[in-house]
XYZ file of C-alpha atoms in Angstrom:
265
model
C 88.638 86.468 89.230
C 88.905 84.329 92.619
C 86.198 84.751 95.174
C 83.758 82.287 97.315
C 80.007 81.917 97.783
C 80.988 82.956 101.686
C 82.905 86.186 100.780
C 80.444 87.183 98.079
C 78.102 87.127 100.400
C 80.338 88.766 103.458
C 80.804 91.293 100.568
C 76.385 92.179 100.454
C 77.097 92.813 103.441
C 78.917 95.744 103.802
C 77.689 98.864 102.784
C 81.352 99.762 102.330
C 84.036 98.618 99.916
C 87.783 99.474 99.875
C 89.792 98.330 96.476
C 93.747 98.579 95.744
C 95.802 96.676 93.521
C 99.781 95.425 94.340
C 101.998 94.302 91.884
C 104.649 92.878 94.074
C 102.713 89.612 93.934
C 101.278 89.479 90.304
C 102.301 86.445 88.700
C 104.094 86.522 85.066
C 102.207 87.514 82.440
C 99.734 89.653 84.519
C 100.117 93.376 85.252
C 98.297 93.195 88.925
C 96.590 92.080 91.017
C 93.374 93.556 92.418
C 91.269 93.249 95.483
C 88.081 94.316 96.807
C 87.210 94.577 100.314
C 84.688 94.463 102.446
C 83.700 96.480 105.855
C 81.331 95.635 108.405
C 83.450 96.253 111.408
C 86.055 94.145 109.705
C 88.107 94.723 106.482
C 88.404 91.649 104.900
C 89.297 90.646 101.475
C 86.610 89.425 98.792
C 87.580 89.151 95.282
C 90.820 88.789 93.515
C 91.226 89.459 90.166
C 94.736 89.007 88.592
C 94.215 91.493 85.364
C 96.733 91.900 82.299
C 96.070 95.769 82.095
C 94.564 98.336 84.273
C 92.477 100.340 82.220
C 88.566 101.712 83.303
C 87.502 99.203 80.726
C 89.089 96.413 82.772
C 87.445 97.430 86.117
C 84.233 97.498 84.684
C 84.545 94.129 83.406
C 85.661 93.004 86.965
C 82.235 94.895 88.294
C 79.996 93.413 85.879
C 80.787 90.252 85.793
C 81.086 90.259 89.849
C 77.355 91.417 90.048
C 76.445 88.473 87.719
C 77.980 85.861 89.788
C 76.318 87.375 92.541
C 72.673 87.912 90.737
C 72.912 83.835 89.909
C 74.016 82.906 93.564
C 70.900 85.207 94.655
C 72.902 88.049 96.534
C 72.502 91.573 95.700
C 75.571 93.765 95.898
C 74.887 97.486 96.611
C 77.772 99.214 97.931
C 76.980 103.159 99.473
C 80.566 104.357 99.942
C 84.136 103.030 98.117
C 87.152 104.165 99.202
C 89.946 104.154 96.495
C 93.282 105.460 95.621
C 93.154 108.615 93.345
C 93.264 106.110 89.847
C 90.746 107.779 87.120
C 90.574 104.468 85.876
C 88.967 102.959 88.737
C 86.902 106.161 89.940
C 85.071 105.748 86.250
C 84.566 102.278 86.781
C 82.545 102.208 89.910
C 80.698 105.341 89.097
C 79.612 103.683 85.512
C 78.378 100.481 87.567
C 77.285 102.243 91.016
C 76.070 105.156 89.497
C 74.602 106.321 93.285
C 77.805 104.993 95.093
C 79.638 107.654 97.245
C 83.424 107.410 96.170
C 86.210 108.555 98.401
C 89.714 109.006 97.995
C 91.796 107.393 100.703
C 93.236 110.230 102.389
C 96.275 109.576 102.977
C 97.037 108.855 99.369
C 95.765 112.679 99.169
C 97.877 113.605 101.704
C 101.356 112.172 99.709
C 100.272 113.611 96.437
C 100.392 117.022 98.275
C 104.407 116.037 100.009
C 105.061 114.768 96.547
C 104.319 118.202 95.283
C 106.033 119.693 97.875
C 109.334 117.956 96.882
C 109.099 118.682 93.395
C 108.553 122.294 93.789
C 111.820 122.413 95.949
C 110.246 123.388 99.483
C 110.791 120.077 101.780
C 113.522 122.227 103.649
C 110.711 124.989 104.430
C 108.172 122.739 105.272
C 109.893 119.941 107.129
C 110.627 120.962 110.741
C 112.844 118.404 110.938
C 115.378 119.277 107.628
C 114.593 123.362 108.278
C 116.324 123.429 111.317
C 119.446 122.572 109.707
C 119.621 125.897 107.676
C 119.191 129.256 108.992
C 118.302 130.457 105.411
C 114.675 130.599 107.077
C 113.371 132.163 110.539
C 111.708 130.711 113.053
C 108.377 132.874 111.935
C 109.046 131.609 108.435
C 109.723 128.028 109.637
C 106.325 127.833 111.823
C 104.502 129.917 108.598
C 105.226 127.589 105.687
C 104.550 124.332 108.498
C 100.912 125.719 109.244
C 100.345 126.390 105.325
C 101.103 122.671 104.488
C 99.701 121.435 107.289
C 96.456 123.368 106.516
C 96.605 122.042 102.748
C 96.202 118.732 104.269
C 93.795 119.507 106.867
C 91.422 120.862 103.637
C 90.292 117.192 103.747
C 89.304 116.786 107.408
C 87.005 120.082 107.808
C 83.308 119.991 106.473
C 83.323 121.184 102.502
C 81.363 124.617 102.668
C 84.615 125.652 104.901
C 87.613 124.301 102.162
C 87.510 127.143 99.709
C 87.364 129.895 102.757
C 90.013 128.156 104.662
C 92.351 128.074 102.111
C 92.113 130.764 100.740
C 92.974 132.526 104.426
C 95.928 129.914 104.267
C 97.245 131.725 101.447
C 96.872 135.179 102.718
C 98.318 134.584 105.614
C 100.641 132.008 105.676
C 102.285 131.581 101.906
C 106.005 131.585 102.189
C 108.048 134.025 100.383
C 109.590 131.217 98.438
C 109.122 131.372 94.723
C 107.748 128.035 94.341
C 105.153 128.505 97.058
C 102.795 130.137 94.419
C 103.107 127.170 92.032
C 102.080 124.989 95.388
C 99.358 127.048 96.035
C 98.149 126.890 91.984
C 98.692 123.321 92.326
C 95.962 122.828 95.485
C 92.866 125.021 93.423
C 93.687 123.912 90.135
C 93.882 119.770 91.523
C 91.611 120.102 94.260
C 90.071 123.076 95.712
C 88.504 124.677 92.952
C 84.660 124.346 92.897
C 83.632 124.568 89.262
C 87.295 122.584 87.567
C 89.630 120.603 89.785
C 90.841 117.761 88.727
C 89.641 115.797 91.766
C 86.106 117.511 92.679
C 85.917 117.862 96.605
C 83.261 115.023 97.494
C 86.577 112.340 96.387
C 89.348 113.671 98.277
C 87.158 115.106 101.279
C 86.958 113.343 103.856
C 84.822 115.150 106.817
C 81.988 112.781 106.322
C 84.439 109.043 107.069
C 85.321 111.062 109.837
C 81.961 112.159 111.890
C 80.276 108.674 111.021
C 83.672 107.389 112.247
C 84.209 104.788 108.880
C 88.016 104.060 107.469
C 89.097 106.999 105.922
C 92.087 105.762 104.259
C 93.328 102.561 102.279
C 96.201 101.782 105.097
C 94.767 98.515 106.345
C 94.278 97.549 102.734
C 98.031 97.998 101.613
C 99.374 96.919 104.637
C 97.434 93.339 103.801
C 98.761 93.303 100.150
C 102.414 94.091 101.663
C 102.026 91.063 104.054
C 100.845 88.921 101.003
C 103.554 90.474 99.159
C 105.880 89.459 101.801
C 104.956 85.601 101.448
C 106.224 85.397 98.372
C 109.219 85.945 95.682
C 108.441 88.695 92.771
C 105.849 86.692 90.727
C 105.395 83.549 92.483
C 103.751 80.708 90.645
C 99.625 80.850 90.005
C 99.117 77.943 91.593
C 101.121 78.736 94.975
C 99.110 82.229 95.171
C 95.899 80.890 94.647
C 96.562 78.928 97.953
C 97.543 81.286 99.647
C 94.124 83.154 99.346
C 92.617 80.216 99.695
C 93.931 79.743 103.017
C 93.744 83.839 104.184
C 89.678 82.916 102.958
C 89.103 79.886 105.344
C 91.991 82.073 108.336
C 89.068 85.230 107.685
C 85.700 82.625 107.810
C 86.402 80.915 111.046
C 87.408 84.762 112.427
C 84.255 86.241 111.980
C 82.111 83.335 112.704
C 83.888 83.187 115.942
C 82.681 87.178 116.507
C 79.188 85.823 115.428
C 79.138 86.923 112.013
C 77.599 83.414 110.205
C 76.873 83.487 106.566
């Protein structure tokens, strides 16, 4: 685990954290690496951790031994809200250390699982505007239909959560497409996500609504596109001792940043 006194304690200060891993720049021998981040008007990156599995037992090990380097610096670290991909692993782990944290799914994560789904099942050509136009197979009703159902399958995470079960379930009445996989789509959505009582995902992790009225980051995209910029900096799994420069250097690049906006630590 890599982190300084200043980003430890940029990190107490935001009430939000965002977390991803990248393997693209994991050294030999290592199976990721994994960052934390911090938001407070700024998403900037905390704590590295290069980690040989990824596992929930892992992550709690990074969490607990974060908040005791924190505890004997004097800084308290209470995160409210965590936005993460959809990893079990990693949902566990912050909800066995944060037990009152709000965890959210980064929504765009959500809304691939839903296209990957969609090109399993065989329906990209109905759904995609773009590839449907090149078969007449489908009418323009069917075409608009089957665009409006996906589309509203994604929009499930947008809309407040008393109105997801009622809105899809008009989705399916009214706009299912005749296809034969639709059904398994629509199975897919309740059994993964909508469903109240058992989905997989319940809706307070993969909804979205509330990110959206208090205006916060409601997606991991500023996170991943800073791993694929580090990523970009080096070859596939450059040397330890040329990474850990390289964060040393983003650390001082993010210090003198936000103490130029006025945020001193």
């Amino acid at each position: 685990m890599f982190a300084s006194d200043w980003s430890i304690r940029f990190l107490s200060s935001c009430s939000q954290w965002h977390s991803d891993g990248t393997f693209k720049c994991r050294p030999l021998l290592f199976e990721q690496v994994y960052i934390l981040f911090g938001f407070n008007n700024f998403m900037i990156p905390c704590v590295y951790c290069l980690t040989t599995k990824k596992d929930e037992n892992v992550y709690v090990k990074i969490l607990q031994h974060l908040l005791t380097i924190a505890s004997q610096k004097g800084v308290i670290l209470n995160p409210t809200r965590i936005t993460c991909d959809f990893e079990l692993a990693t949902i566990n782990a912050f909800r066995a250390i944060f037990n009152a944290v709000h965890i959210s799914g980064c929504f765009f994560h959500y809304a691939q699982s839903l296209w990957r789904k969609v090109q399993e099942l065989g329906l990209t050509r109905l759904v995609n505007p773009s590839n449907a136009r090149r078969s007449s197979k489908f009418s323009n009703e069917a075409r608009k239909n089957a665009k409006d159902w996906f589309m509203a399958a994604i929009g499930l995470a947008l809309i407040p959560p008393n109105l997801v079960e009622k809105t899809w379930i008009e989705a399916m009445d009214e706009k299912t497409p005749t296809h034969r996989s639709s059904v398994k789509f629509n199975d897919y959505m309740v059994s993964t996500y909508v469903d109240i009582t058992s989905s997989r995902y319940p809706m307070e992790l993969w909804n979205v609504n509330d990110a959206l009225r208090k205006n916060l980051p409601r997606t991991n995209n500023h996170v991943e596109g800073y791993n694929g910029r580090l990523g970009s900096l080096f070859p596939v799994h450059p040397h330890l001792s040329r990474l850990l420069n390289a964060y040393e250097t983003n650390m001082f690049i993010n210090i003198i940043l936000l103490n130029s906006q006025g945020f001193i630590q």
